[in-house]
mmCIF file of C-alpha atoms in Angstrom:
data_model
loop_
_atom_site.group_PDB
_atom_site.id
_atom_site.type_symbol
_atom_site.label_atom_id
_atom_site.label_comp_id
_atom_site.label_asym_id
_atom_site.label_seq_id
_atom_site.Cartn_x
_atom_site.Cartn_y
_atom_site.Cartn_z
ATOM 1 C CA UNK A 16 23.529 -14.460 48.005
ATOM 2 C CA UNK A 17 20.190 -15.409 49.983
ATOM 3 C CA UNK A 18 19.755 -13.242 53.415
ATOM 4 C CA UNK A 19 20.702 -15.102 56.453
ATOM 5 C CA UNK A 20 17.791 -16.024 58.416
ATOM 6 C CA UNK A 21 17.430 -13.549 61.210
ATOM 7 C CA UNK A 22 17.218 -15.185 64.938
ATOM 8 C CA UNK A 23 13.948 -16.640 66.537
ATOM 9 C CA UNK A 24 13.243 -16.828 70.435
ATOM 10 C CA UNK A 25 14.779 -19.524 71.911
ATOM 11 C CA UNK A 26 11.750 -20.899 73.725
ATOM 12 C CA UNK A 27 10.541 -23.553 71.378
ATOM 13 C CA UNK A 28 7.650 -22.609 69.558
ATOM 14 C CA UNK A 29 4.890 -25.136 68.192
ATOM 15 C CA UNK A 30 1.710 -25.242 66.485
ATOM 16 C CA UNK A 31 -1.469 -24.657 68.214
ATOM 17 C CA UNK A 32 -2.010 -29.001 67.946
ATOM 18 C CA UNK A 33 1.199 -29.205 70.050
ATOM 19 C CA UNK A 34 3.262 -30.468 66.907
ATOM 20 C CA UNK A 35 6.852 -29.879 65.848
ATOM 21 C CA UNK A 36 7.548 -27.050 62.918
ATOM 22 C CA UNK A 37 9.864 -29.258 60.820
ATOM 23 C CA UNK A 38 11.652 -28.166 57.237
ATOM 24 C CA UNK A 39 14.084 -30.622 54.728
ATOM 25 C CA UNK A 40 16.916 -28.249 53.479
ATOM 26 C CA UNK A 41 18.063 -30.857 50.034
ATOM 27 C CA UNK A 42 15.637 -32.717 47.667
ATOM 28 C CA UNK A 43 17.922 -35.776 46.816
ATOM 29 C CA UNK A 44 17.404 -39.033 47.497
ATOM 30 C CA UNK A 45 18.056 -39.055 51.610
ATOM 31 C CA UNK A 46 15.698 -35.787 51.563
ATOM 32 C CA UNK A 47 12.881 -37.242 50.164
ATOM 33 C CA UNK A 48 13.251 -40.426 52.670
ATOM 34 C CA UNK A 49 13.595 -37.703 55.431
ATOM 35 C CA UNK A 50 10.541 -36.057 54.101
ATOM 36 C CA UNK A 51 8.202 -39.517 53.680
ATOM 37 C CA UNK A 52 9.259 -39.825 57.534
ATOM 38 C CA UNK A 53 8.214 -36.403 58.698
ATOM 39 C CA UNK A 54 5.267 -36.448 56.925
ATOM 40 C CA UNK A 55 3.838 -40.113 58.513
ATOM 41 C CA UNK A 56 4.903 -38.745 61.867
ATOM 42 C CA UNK A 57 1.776 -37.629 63.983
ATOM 43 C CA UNK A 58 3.593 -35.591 66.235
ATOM 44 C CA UNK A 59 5.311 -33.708 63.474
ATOM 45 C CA UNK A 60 4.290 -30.778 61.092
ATOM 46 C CA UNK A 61 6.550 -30.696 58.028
ATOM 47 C CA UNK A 62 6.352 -27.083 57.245
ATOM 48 C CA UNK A 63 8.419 -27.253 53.736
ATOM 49 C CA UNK A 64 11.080 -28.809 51.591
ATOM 50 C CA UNK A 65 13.774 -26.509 50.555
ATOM 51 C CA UNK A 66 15.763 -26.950 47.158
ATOM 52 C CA UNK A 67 16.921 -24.731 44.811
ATOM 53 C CA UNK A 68 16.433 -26.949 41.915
ATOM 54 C CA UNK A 69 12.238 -26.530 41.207
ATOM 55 C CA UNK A 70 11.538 -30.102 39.867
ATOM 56 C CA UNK A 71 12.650 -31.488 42.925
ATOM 57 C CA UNK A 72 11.493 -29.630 45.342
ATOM 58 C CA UNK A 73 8.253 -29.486 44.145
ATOM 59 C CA UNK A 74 8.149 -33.552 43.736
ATOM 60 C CA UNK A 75 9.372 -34.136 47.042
ATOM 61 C CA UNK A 76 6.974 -31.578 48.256
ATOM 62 C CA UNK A 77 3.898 -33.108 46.806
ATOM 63 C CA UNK A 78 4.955 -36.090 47.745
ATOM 64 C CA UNK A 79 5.246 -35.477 51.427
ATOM 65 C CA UNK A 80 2.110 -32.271 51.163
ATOM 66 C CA UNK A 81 4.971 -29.818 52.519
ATOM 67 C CA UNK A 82 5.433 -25.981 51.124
ATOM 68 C CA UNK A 83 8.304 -26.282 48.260
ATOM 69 C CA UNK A 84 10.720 -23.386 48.788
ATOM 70 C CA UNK A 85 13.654 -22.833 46.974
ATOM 71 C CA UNK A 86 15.753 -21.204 49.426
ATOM 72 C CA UNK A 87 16.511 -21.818 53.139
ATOM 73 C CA UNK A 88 15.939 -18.224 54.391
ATOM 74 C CA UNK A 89 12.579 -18.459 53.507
ATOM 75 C CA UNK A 90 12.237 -20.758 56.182
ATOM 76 C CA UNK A 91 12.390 -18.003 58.694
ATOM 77 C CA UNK A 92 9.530 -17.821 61.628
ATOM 78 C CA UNK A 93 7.894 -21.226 60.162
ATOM 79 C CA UNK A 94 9.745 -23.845 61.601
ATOM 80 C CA UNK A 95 11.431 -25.065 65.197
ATOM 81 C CA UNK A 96 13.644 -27.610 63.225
ATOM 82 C CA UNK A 97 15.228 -28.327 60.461
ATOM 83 C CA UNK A 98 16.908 -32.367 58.605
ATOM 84 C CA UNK A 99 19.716 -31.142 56.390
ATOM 85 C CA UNK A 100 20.466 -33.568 53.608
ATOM 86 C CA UNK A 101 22.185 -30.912 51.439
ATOM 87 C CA UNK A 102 25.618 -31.750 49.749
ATOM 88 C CA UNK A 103 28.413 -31.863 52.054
ATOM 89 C CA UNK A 104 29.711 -29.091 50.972
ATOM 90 C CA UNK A 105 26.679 -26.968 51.810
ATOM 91 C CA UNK A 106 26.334 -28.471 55.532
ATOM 92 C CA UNK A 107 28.245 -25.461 57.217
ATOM 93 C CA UNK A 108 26.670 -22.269 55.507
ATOM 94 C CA UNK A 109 23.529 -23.866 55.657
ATOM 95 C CA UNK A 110 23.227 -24.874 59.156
ATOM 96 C CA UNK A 111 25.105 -22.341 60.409
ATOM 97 C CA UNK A 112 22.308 -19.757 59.047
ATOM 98 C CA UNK A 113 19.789 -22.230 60.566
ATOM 99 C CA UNK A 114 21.538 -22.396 64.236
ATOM 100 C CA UNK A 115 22.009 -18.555 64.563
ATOM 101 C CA UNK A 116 18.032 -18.248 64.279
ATOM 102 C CA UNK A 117 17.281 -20.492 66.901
ATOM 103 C CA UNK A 118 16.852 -23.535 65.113
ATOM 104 C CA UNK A 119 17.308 -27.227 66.160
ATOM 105 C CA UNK A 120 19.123 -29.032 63.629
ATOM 106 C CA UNK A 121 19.916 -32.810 62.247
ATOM 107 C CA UNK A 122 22.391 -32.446 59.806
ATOM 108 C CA UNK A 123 23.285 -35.721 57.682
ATOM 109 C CA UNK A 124 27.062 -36.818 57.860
ATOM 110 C CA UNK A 125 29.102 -35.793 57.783
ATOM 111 C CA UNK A 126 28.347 -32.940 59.739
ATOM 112 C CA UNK A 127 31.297 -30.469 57.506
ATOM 113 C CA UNK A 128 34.060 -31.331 55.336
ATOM 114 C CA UNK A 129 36.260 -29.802 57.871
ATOM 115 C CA UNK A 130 36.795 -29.950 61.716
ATOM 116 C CA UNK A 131 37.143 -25.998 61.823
ATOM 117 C CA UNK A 132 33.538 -26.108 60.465
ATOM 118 C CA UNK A 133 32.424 -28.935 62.774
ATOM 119 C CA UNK A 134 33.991 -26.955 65.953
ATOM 120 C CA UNK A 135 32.222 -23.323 64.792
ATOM 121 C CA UNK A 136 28.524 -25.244 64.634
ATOM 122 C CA UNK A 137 29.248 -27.050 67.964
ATOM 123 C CA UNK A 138 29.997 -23.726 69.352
ATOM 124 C CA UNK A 139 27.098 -21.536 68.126
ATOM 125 C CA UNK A 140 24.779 -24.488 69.075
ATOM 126 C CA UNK A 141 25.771 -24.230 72.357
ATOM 127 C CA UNK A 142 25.621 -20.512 72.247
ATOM 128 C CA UNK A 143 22.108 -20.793 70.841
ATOM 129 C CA UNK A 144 20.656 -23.372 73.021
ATOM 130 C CA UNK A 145 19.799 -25.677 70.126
ATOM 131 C CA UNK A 146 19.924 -29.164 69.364
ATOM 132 C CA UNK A 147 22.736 -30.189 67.092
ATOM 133 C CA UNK A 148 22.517 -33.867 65.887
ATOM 134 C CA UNK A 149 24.351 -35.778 63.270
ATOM 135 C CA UNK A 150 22.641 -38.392 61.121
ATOM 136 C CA UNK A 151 25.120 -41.198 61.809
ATOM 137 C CA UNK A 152 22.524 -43.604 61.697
ATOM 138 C CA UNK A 153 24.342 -46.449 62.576
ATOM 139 C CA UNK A 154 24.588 -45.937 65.829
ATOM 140 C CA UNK A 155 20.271 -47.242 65.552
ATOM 141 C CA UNK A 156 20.956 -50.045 64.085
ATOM 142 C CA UNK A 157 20.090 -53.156 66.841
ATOM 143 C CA UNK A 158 23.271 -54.945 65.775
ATOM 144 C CA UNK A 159 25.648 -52.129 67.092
ATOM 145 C CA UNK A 160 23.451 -52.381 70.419
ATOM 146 C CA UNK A 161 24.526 -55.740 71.030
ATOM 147 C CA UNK A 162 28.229 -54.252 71.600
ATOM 148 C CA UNK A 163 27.931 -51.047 71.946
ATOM 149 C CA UNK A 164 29.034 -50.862 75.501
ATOM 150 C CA UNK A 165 32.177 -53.265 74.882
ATOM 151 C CA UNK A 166 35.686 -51.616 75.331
ATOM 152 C CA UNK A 167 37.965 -53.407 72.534
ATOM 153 C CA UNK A 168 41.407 -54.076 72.167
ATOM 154 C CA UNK A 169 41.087 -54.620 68.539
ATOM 155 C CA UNK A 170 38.556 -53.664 66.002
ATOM 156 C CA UNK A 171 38.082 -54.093 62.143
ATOM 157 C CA UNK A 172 35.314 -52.673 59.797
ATOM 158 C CA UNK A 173 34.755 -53.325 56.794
ATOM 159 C CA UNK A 174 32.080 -51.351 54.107
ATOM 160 C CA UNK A 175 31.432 -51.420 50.978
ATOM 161 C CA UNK A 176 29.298 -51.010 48.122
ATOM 162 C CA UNK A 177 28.716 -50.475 44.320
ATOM 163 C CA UNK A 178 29.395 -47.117 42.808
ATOM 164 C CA UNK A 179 26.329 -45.149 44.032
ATOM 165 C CA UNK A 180 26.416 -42.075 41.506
ATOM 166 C CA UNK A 181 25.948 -39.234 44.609
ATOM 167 C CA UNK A 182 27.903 -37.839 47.201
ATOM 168 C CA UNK A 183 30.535 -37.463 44.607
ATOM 169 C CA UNK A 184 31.608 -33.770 45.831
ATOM 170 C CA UNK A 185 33.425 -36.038 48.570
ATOM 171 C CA UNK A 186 35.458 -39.384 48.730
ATOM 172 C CA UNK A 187 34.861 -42.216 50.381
ATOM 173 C CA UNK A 188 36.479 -41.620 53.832
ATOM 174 C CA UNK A 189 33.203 -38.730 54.054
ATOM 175 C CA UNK A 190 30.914 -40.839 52.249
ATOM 176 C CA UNK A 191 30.923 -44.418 53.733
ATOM 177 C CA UNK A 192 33.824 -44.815 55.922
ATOM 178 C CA UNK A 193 32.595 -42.094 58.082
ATOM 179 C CA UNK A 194 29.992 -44.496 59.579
ATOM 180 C CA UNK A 195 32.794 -46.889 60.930
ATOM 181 C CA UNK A 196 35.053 -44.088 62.020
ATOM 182 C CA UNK A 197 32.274 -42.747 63.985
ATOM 183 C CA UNK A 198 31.310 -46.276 65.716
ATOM 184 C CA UNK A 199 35.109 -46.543 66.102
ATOM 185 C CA UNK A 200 35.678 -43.600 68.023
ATOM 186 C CA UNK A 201 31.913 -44.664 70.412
ATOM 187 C CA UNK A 202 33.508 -47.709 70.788
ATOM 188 C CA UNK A 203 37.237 -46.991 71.510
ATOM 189 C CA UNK A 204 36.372 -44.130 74.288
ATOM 190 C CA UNK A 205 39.632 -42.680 73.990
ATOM 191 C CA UNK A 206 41.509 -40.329 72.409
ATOM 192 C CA UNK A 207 43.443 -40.793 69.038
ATOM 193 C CA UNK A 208 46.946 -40.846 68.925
ATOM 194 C CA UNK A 209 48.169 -42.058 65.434
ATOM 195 C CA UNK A 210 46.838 -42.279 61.747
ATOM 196 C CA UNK A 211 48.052 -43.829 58.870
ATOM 197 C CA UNK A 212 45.914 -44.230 55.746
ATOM 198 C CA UNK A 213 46.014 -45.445 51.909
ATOM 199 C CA UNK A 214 43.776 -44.660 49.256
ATOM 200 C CA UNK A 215 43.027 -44.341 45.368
ATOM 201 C CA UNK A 216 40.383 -42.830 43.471
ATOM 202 C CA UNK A 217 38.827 -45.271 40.708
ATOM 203 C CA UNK A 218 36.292 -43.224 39.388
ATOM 204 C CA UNK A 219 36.535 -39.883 40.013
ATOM 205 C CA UNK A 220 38.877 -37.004 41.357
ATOM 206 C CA UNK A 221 38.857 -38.068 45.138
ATOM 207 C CA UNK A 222 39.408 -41.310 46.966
ATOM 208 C CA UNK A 223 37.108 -44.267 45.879
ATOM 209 C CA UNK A 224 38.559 -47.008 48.330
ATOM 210 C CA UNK A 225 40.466 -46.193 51.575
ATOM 211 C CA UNK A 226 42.350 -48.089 54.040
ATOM 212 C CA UNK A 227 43.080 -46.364 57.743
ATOM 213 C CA UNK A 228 44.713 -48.086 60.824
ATOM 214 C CA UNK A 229 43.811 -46.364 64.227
ATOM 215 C CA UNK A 230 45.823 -45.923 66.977
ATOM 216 C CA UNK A 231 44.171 -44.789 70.594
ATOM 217 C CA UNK A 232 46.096 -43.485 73.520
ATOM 218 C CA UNK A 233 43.748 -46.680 75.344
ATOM 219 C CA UNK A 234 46.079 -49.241 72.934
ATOM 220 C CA UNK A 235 42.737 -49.667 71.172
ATOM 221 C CA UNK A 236 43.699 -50.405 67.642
ATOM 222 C CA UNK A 237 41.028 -50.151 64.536
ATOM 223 C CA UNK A 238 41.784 -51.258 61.315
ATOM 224 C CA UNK A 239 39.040 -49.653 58.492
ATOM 225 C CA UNK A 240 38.583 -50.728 55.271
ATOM 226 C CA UNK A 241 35.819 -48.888 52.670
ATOM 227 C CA UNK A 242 35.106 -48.973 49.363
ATOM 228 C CA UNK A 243 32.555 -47.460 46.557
ATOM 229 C CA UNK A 244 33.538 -49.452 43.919
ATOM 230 C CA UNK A 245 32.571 -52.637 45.121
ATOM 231 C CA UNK A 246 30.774 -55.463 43.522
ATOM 232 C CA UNK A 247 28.689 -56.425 46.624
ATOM 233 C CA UNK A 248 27.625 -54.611 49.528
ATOM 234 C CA UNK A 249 29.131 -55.127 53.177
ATOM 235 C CA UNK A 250 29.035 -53.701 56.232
ATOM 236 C CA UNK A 251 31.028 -55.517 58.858
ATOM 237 C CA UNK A 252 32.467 -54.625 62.079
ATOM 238 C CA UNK A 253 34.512 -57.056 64.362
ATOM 239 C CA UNK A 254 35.389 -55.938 68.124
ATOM 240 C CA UNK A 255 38.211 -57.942 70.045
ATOM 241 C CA UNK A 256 38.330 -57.526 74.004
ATOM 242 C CA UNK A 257 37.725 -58.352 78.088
ATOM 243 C CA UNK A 258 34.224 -59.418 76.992
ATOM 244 C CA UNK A 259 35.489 -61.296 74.193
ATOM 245 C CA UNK A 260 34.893 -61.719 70.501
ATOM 246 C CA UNK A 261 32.043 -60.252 68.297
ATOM 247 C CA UNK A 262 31.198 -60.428 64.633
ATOM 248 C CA UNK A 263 28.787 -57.731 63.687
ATOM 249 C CA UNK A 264 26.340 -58.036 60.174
ATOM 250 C CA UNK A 265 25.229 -54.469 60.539
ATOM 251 C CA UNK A 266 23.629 -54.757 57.117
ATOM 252 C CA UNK A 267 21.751 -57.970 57.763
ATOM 253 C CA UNK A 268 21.397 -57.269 61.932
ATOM 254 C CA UNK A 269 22.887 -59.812 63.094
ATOM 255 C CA UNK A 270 25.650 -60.495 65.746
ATOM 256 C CA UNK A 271 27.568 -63.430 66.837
ATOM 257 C CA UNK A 272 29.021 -63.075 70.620
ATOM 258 C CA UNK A 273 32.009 -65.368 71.958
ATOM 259 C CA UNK A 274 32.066 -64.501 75.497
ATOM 260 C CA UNK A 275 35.087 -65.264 77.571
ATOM 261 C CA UNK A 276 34.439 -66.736 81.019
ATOM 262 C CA UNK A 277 35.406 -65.354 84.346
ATOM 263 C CA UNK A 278 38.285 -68.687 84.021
ATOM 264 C CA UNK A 279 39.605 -67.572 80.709
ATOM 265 C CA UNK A 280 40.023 -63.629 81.688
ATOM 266 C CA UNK A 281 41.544 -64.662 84.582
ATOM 267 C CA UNK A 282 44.048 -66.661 82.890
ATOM 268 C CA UNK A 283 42.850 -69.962 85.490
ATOM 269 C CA UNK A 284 42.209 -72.116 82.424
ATOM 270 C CA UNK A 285 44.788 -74.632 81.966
ATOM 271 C CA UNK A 286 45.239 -74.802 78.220
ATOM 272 C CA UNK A 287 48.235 -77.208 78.043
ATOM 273 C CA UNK A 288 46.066 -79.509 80.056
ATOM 274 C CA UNK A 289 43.092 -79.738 78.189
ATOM 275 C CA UNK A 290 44.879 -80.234 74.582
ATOM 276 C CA UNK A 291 46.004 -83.792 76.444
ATOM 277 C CA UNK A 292 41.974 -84.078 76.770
ATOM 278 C CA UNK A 293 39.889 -86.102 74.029
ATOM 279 C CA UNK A 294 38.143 -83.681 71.112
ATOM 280 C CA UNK A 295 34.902 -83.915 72.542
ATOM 281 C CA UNK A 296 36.615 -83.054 76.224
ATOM 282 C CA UNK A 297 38.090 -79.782 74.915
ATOM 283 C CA UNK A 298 35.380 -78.769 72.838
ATOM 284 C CA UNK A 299 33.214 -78.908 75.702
ATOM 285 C CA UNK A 300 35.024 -77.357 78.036
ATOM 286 C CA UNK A 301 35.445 -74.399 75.497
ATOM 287 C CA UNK A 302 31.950 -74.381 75.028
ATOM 288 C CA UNK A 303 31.561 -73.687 78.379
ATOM 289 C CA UNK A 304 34.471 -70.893 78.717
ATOM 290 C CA UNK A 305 33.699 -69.579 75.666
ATOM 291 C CA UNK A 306 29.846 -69.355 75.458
ATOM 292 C CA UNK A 307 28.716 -68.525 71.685
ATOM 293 C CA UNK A 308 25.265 -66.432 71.137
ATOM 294 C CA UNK A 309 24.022 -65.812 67.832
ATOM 295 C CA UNK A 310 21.357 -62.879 67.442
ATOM 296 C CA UNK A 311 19.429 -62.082 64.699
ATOM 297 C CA UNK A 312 17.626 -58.654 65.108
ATOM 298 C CA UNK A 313 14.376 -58.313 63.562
ATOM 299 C CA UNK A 314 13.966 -55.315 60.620
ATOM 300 C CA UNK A 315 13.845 -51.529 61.991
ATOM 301 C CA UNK A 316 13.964 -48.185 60.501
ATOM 302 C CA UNK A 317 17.147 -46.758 61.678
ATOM 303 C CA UNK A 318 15.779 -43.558 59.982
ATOM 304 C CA UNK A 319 12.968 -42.890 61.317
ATOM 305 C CA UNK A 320 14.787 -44.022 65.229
ATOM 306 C CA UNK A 321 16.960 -41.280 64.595
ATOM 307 C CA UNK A 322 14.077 -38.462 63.644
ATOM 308 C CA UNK A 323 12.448 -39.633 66.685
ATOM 309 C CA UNK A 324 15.708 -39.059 68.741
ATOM 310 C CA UNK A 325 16.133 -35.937 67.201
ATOM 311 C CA UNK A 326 12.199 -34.932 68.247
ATOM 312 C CA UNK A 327 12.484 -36.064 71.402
ATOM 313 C CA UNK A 328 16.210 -34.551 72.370
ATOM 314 C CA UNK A 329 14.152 -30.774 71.534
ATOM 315 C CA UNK A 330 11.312 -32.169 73.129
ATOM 316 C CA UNK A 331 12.934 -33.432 76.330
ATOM 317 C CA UNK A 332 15.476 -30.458 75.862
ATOM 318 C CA UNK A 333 18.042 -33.698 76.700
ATOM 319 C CA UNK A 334 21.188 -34.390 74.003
ATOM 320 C CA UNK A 335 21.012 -36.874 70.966
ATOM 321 C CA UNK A 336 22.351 -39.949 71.128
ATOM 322 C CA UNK A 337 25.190 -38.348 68.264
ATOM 323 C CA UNK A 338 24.892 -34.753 69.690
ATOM 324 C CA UNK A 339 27.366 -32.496 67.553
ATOM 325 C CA UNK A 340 30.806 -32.547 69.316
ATOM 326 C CA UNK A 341 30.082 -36.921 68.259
ATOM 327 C CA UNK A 342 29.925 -35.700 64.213
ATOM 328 C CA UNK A 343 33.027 -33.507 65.410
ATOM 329 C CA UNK A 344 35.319 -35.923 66.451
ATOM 330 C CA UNK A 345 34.510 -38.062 63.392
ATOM 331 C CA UNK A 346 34.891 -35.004 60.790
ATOM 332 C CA UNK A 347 38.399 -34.790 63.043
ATOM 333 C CA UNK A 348 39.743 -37.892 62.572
ATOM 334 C CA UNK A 349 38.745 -38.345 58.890
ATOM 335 C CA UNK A 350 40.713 -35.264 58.147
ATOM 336 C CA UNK A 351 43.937 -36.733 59.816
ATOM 337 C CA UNK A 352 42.763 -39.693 57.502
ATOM 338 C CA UNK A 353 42.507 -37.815 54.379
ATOM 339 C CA UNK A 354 45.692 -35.616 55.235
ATOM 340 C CA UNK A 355 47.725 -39.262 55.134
ATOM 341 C CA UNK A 356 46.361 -40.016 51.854
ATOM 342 C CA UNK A 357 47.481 -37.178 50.614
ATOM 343 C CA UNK A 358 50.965 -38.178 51.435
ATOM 344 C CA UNK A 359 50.546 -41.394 49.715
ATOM 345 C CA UNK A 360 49.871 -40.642 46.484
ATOM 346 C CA UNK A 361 49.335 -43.754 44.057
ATOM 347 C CA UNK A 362 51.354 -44.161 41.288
ATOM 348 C CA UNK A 363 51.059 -41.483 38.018
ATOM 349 C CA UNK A 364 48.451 -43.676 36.281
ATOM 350 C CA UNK A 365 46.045 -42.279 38.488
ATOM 351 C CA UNK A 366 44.714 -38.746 38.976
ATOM 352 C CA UNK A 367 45.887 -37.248 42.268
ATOM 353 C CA UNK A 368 43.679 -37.383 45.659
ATOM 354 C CA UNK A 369 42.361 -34.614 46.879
ATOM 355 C CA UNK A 370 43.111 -35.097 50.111
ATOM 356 C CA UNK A 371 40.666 -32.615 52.116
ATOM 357 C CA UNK A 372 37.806 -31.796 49.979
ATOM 358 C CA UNK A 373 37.428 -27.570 49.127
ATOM 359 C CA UNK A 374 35.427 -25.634 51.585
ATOM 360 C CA UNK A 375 33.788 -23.350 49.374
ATOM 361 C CA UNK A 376 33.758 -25.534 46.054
ATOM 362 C CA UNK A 377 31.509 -24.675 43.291
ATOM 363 C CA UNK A 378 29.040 -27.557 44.389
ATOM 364 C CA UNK A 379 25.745 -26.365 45.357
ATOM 365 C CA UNK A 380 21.799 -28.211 45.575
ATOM 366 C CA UNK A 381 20.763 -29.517 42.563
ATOM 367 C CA UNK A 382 21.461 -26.538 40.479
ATOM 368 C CA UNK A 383 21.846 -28.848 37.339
ATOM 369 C CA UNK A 384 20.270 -32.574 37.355
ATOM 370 C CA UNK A 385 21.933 -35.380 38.325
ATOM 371 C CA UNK A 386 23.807 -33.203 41.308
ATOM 372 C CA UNK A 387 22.924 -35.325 44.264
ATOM 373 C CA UNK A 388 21.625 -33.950 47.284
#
């Protein structure tokens, strides 16, 4: 076992030029786009890249011109932050050990396979006077804006995707459907009253495509659907409410906004009446009651939005825009999800589902290749 970090003085500490100390605790795929970031960023310093497995660390490292370390502990006195894009299953120990010295932390989703882990980094956060984000990076993406302030009745999401060959110490409810459940919950603004949930595992031991209905103490309703084993890749939300209908294209940003009219919410429009009308009578008098706007959002990097968040919350000393207690809540309700699975089992031709995945499983950072990180 590595020795904790010890704790560092809470007042933030930077370099002489007035940048931010910044480390990358995983060399996987997500590190190394975390790292490319850091590294272009003017206002940032990245101090190292931390990964027990040598070839990777040292590639990202060069890559990026950071220090490659091998273990997080060594990060002790040289940074003011720290990106974790470790394995899941490592999020807890590792940014526990981080928090408890004094430093700010982004930690990719989801933020612990648990919500007992979730709820004991909140806590120490706030004990520690650090920032605790989670890297639900949807939440940057300019097609989400376009609703993000709507309070639905009814929602449905939809994501999906082709087998991606990492995050396979978890299912899909942590790997993709955690997005949706945490734009659910931002959108829904109330608190969750009933679960139910399918799944089956395709692939692997745990869950490859999920199904979960929502129930909010509002009446909100969200229906989620996700998938790894997909032959296409979607990512779809639809919202139904006052405001009125939207289709969301978070993968392609693009939103299409049916607005209902002052007339229609007030339940003054004469329907009956107007089917006696001509087509072209009714369909203008819809139009008119129920405006249509299409948007198509030009590209971003929702990545590099969030670092900057994340800079700026320590900066600003204000809270992220998906502060920790956000990534809590989500963790939360995926584990009510994952707890129905589990009692709805599939049928013996497939292996069971694990339903919530081992705290302490033998599943560390690239020890042996082809471990994602």
């Amino acid at each position: 076992n590595s020795p904790r970090l010890q704790p560092l003085p809470r007042l933030l500490v930077v370099t002489a030029i007035g940048k931010l100390r910044v480390a990358v605790v995983g060399a996987g795929r997500l590190g190394g786009f975390h790292a490319q970031k850091l590294a272009a960023n003017p206002d940032v310093h990245l101090v190292a890249v931390v990964d027990p497995l040598e070839e990777a660390r040292r590639r990202v490292a060069a890559a990026s011109g950071a220090e490659p370390l091998a273990q997080h502990s060594l990060l002790r006195g040289k940074i003011d932050a720290a990106i974790v894009a470790a394995p899941t299953q490592l999020h807890y120990g590792i940014a526990m050990d981080l928090i408890r010295a004094g430093i700010h932390v982004l930690v990719e989703k989801p933020l612990c396979p648990t919500a007992d882990e979730a709820d004991q980094l909140v806590q120490a956060a706030s004990r520690q006077g650090v920032v605790l984000q989670v890297g639900h990076v949807e939440r940057f993406n300019p097609a989400f804006d376009a609703v993000a302030g709507w309070r639905p009745w009814y929602l449905e999401a939809v994501r999906a995707a082709p087998y991606p060959f990492r995050s396979m110490d978890i299912g899909v409810v942590l790997d993709l459907m955690i997005h949706d459940i945490d734009l659910v919950l931002a959108l829904a603004g109330s608190p969750l009253r009933r679960v139910d949930a399918v799944a089956m595992p395709v692939l692997g031991p745990y869950e490859d495509v999920a199904q979960a209905r929502l129930e909010f103490a509002s009446g909100c309703v969200a229906n989620l659907l996700a998938s790894r084993v997909h032959f296409e890749t979607v990512r779809r939300l639809h919202l139904w409410g006052d405001e009125g209908f939207a289709a969301v294209d978070l993968g392609n940003r693009r939103a299409t906004v049916i607005r209902r009219s002052v007339t229609v919410r007030t339940g003054q429009l004469d329907v009956q009446a107007l089917a006696a009308e001509p087509p072209a009578v009714r369909e203008a008098v819809l139009g008119q009651h129920l405006p249509r706007e299409d948007h198509q959002y030009a590209a971003i990097d929702a990545l590099a939005l969030e670092q900057q968040d994340f800079l700026e919350s320590i900066r600003l000393g204000r809270a992220p825009r998906v502060p920790g207690q956000a990534g809590r809540e989500a963790v939360a309700a995926a584990e009510q999800i994952l707890q129905q699975i589990a009692m709805r089992r599939p049928d013996g031709f497939h292996p069971p589902i694990h339903a919530v995945p081992p705290p302490h499983a033998p599943f560390f950072i690239s020890t042996q290749p082809g471990v994602p990180t």
